[in-house]
Short mmCIF file of C-alpha atoms in Angstrom, two decimals:
data_model
loop_
_atom_site.label_atom_id
_atom_site.label_comp_id
_atom_site.label_asym_id
_atom_site.label_seq_id
_atom_site.Cartn_x
_atom_site.Cartn_y
_atom_site.Cartn_z
CA UNK A 28 180.85 129.72 131.34
CA UNK A 29 178.40 129.44 128.48
CA UNK A 30 179.62 127.20 125.69
CA UNK A 31 177.94 126.41 122.39
CA UNK A 32 179.54 123.85 120.10
CA UNK A 33 178.17 123.30 116.61
CA UNK A 34 178.81 120.19 114.56
CA UNK A 35 177.47 118.43 111.49
CA UNK A 36 178.61 120.75 108.75
CA UNK A 37 180.26 119.53 105.57
CA UNK A 38 180.01 119.21 101.82
CA UNK A 39 176.63 118.20 100.42
CA UNK A 40 175.24 118.08 96.90
CA UNK A 41 172.40 120.35 95.80
CA UNK A 42 169.10 118.81 96.82
CA UNK A 43 170.74 116.95 99.68
CA UNK A 44 170.18 117.03 103.43
CA UNK A 45 172.25 117.71 106.49
CA UNK A 46 171.58 117.96 110.22
CA UNK A 47 173.45 120.45 112.36
CA UNK A 48 173.77 120.11 116.11
CA UNK A 49 174.65 122.63 118.78
CA UNK A 50 175.68 121.27 122.17
CA UNK A 51 175.10 123.74 124.96
CA UNK A 52 176.64 123.93 128.42
CA UNK A 53 177.17 126.42 131.22
CA UNK A 54 173.56 127.56 131.46
CA UNK A 55 170.06 126.15 131.92
CA UNK A 56 169.38 125.31 128.28
CA UNK A 57 165.66 124.75 128.69
CA UNK A 58 165.19 128.29 130.04
CA UNK A 59 166.37 130.07 126.92
CA UNK A 60 165.25 130.54 123.36
CA UNK A 61 167.83 129.65 120.76
CA UNK A 62 168.53 130.60 117.19
CA UNK A 63 170.54 129.78 114.07
CA UNK A 64 172.27 132.56 112.14
CA UNK A 65 174.30 132.01 109.00
CA UNK A 66 177.00 133.87 107.15
CA UNK A 67 177.81 133.22 103.53
CA UNK A 68 181.52 133.46 102.64
CA UNK A 69 182.60 137.10 102.79
CA UNK A 70 179.05 138.29 103.48
CA UNK A 71 177.02 139.59 106.40
CA UNK A 72 174.86 137.87 108.98
CA UNK A 73 171.49 136.36 108.11
CA UNK A 74 169.01 135.11 110.69
CA UNK A 75 167.71 131.63 109.79
CA UNK A 76 165.44 130.23 112.48
CA UNK A 77 164.53 130.47 116.15
CA UNK A 78 162.97 128.21 118.74
CA UNK A 79 161.37 129.40 121.94
CA UNK A 80 161.47 127.71 125.33
CA UNK A 81 158.11 126.09 124.58
CA UNK A 82 159.59 124.71 121.30
CA UNK A 83 157.48 126.97 119.09
CA UNK A 84 159.43 127.92 115.99
CA UNK A 85 159.99 130.74 113.51
CA UNK A 86 161.75 130.65 110.16
CA UNK A 87 163.15 133.05 107.61
CA UNK A 88 161.24 132.91 104.33
CA UNK A 89 164.41 131.76 102.57
CA UNK A 90 164.41 128.45 104.48
CA UNK A 91 160.76 127.94 105.36
CA UNK A 92 159.57 124.50 104.34
CA UNK A 93 163.14 123.23 103.88
CA UNK A 94 164.72 123.64 107.32
CA UNK A 95 163.45 122.43 110.68
CA UNK A 96 164.73 123.68 114.01
CA UNK A 97 164.30 121.57 117.11
CA UNK A 98 165.69 121.13 120.58
CA UNK A 99 166.26 118.30 123.03
CA UNK A 100 166.35 119.77 126.50
CA UNK A 101 167.35 116.42 128.01
CA UNK A 102 170.52 116.53 125.91
CA UNK A 103 171.03 120.31 126.03
CA UNK A 104 171.20 120.26 122.27
CA UNK A 105 169.79 122.41 119.47
CA UNK A 106 169.33 121.04 115.96
CA UNK A 107 168.81 122.30 112.45
CA UNK A 108 167.61 119.75 109.92
CA UNK A 109 168.29 121.08 106.45
CA UNK A 110 166.85 119.55 103.30
CA UNK A 111 166.52 120.48 99.62
CA UNK A 112 169.79 122.33 100.02
CA UNK A 113 170.78 124.93 97.45
CA UNK A 114 174.08 126.55 96.55
CA UNK A 115 172.88 129.74 98.25
CA UNK A 116 172.66 127.87 101.57
CA UNK A 117 176.46 127.66 101.60
CA UNK A 118 177.53 129.46 104.78
CA UNK A 119 178.93 129.21 108.25
CA UNK A 120 176.03 128.35 110.54
CA UNK A 121 176.14 129.72 114.07
CA UNK A 122 173.91 128.77 116.95
CA UNK A 123 173.26 131.46 119.52
CA UNK A 124 171.53 131.86 122.86
CA UNK A 125 169.03 134.65 123.39
CA UNK A 126 169.61 137.39 125.93
CA UNK A 127 166.80 136.11 128.12
CA UNK A 128 163.34 137.20 127.08
CA UNK A 129 164.54 139.27 124.15
CA UNK A 130 165.75 138.27 120.74
CA UNK A 131 169.25 139.60 120.95
CA UNK A 132 171.98 136.99 121.25
CA UNK A 133 174.55 137.09 124.01
CA UNK A 134 176.46 133.87 123.36
CA UNK A 135 177.47 132.32 120.06
CA UNK A 136 179.12 129.10 118.97
CA UNK A 137 182.19 129.05 116.74
CA UNK A 138 180.13 128.01 113.73
CA UNK A 139 180.08 125.06 111.36
CA UNK A 140 180.60 125.38 107.62
CA UNK A 141 178.03 124.00 105.21
CA UNK A 142 179.04 123.84 101.57
CA UNK A 143 176.44 122.95 98.96
CA UNK A 144 178.12 122.02 95.72
CA UNK A 145 178.23 119.27 93.14
CA UNK B 22 160.45 142.84 106.62
CA UNK B 23 162.37 145.63 108.33
CA UNK B 24 165.46 146.61 106.37
CA UNK B 25 168.47 147.68 108.43
CA UNK B 26 170.91 150.02 106.66
CA UNK B 27 174.34 150.70 108.12
CA UNK B 28 176.65 153.52 107.18
CA UNK B 29 179.35 153.99 106.28
CA UNK B 30 180.31 150.62 104.82
CA UNK B 31 183.92 151.28 105.80
CA UNK B 32 185.25 153.68 108.42
CA UNK B 33 188.96 154.53 108.56
CA UNK B 34 189.99 155.64 112.03
CA UNK B 35 193.29 156.13 113.83
CA UNK B 36 193.81 154.55 117.27
CA UNK B 37 192.64 156.90 119.98
CA UNK B 38 190.11 158.60 117.74
CA UNK B 39 186.35 158.49 118.09
CA UNK B 40 184.33 156.25 115.77
CA UNK B 41 180.66 156.83 115.04
CA UNK B 42 178.66 154.13 113.27
CA UNK B 43 175.07 154.55 112.09
CA UNK B 44 172.20 152.13 111.67
CA UNK B 45 168.82 153.04 110.20
CA UNK B 46 165.67 150.93 110.27
CA UNK B 47 163.07 151.09 107.50
CA UNK B 48 160.37 151.37 110.17
CA UNK B 49 160.37 151.91 113.90
CA UNK B 50 161.93 149.18 116.03
CA UNK B 51 161.49 151.23 119.23
CA UNK B 52 164.59 150.35 121.29
CA UNK B 53 164.80 146.71 120.16
CA UNK B 54 168.20 147.09 118.61
CA UNK B 55 171.47 145.25 119.23
CA UNK B 56 175.04 145.82 118.09
CA UNK B 57 177.61 143.08 117.49
CA UNK B 58 181.32 143.06 116.82
CA UNK B 59 182.87 140.42 114.58
CA UNK B 60 186.57 139.86 114.02
CA UNK B 61 187.93 137.72 111.17
CA UNK B 62 187.45 134.03 111.79
CA UNK B 63 185.41 134.62 114.92
CA UNK B 64 181.77 134.52 115.88
CA UNK B 65 179.92 137.77 116.51
CA UNK B 66 180.04 139.22 120.02
CA UNK B 67 177.16 141.13 121.57
CA UNK B 68 178.13 144.69 122.48
CA UNK B 69 174.87 146.57 123.04
CA UNK B 70 171.21 145.59 123.43
CA UNK B 71 168.11 147.63 124.04
CA UNK B 72 169.81 150.27 121.86
CA UNK B 73 171.95 151.56 124.73
CA UNK B 74 172.68 148.86 127.34
CA UNK B 75 176.19 147.45 127.29
CA UNK B 76 176.40 143.67 127.44
CA UNK B 77 178.35 141.99 130.21
CA UNK B 78 182.07 142.68 130.04
CA UNK B 79 181.88 145.30 127.30
CA UNK B 80 184.19 148.28 127.94
CA UNK B 81 182.68 151.66 128.67
CA UNK B 82 184.23 153.15 125.52
CA UNK B 83 181.39 151.47 123.61
CA UNK B 84 178.07 153.28 123.79
CA UNK B 85 174.81 153.04 121.91
CA UNK B 86 172.07 155.58 121.40
CA UNK B 87 168.90 156.18 119.44
CA UNK B 88 165.37 154.87 119.19
CA UNK B 89 162.74 154.41 116.55
CA UNK B 90 164.59 154.31 113.25
CA UNK B 91 167.95 155.98 113.90
CA UNK B 92 170.70 154.44 115.97
CA UNK B 93 174.35 155.13 116.66
CA UNK B 94 177.23 153.08 118.04
CA UNK B 95 180.08 155.20 119.33
CA UNK B 96 183.55 154.00 120.24
CA UNK B 97 184.96 156.89 122.23
CA UNK B 98 188.67 156.14 121.84
CA UNK B 99 189.45 153.39 119.40
CA UNK B 100 191.82 150.66 120.58
CA UNK B 101 193.74 148.32 118.29
CA UNK B 102 191.48 145.43 119.28
CA UNK B 103 188.41 147.35 118.10
CA UNK B 104 189.23 147.05 114.41
CA UNK B 105 186.47 144.73 113.24
CA UNK B 106 183.13 144.60 111.48
CA UNK B 107 180.09 145.86 113.39
CA UNK B 108 176.52 144.77 112.76
CA UNK B 109 173.23 146.10 114.03
CA UNK B 110 170.21 143.81 114.44
CA UNK B 111 166.61 144.59 115.26
CA UNK B 112 164.38 142.30 117.26
CA UNK B 113 161.14 144.20 116.99
CA UNK B 114 159.27 141.58 114.96
CA UNK B 115 159.79 138.67 112.60
CA UNK B 116 161.92 138.20 110.66
CA UNK B 117 164.90 139.39 112.63
CA UNK B 118 167.26 141.23 110.33
CA UNK B 119 170.83 142.48 110.45
CA UNK B 120 172.40 145.47 108.82
CA UNK B 121 175.04 144.93 106.17
CA UNK B 122 177.85 145.84 108.54
CA UNK B 123 180.41 148.60 108.98
CA UNK B 124 184.07 147.67 108.75
CA UNK B 125 186.24 149.76 111.06
CA UNK B 126 189.76 149.80 109.72
CA UNK B 127 192.98 151.49 110.67
CA UNK B 128 193.71 154.77 108.94
#
């Protein structure tokens, strides 16, 4: 059974940094692209960043230059390093596994809440 | 950026009735379109990918159709567990974008 478990969320001041982790199990992590999607309170889904199997990366314009996605295949873990955080980054952050060669997402974690506030 | 527009924003349906949800792309995404279901306090769940292929374990009452810029998710006979918010997402190019969602509520 595929499992994705996010951690690292919390309360951070504007301008601060935070690193999210997503521990994966139940599948061959290195064989899949992964992504982060966020959801502001009461709002819809927003794609944030993606990392391919070869560790090449893509970012939404809203986070480019501030967030860094990475993966450690030896630890089956996905990361999102977030810096220069803004109030508008407040959201639940989900990690998700791609469908296998396409950028739909067939497994999701339960999410971790990031709150940016002074 | 491809803008995904879902309609209606809210759909009131009685159990057993048919629900039809629409998703429109601002430019063609061919068949690179997925549908997700999200219930309160839960992560999204993949229902449909490739515009019309049901994901593993998804009941046959869920069906997707369309290509290009116009897509439809149909729930043939709504069950109580189907009341939720539904999102479409394209994966034609970067950035990936989601529609604003359609809330299916009980009439």
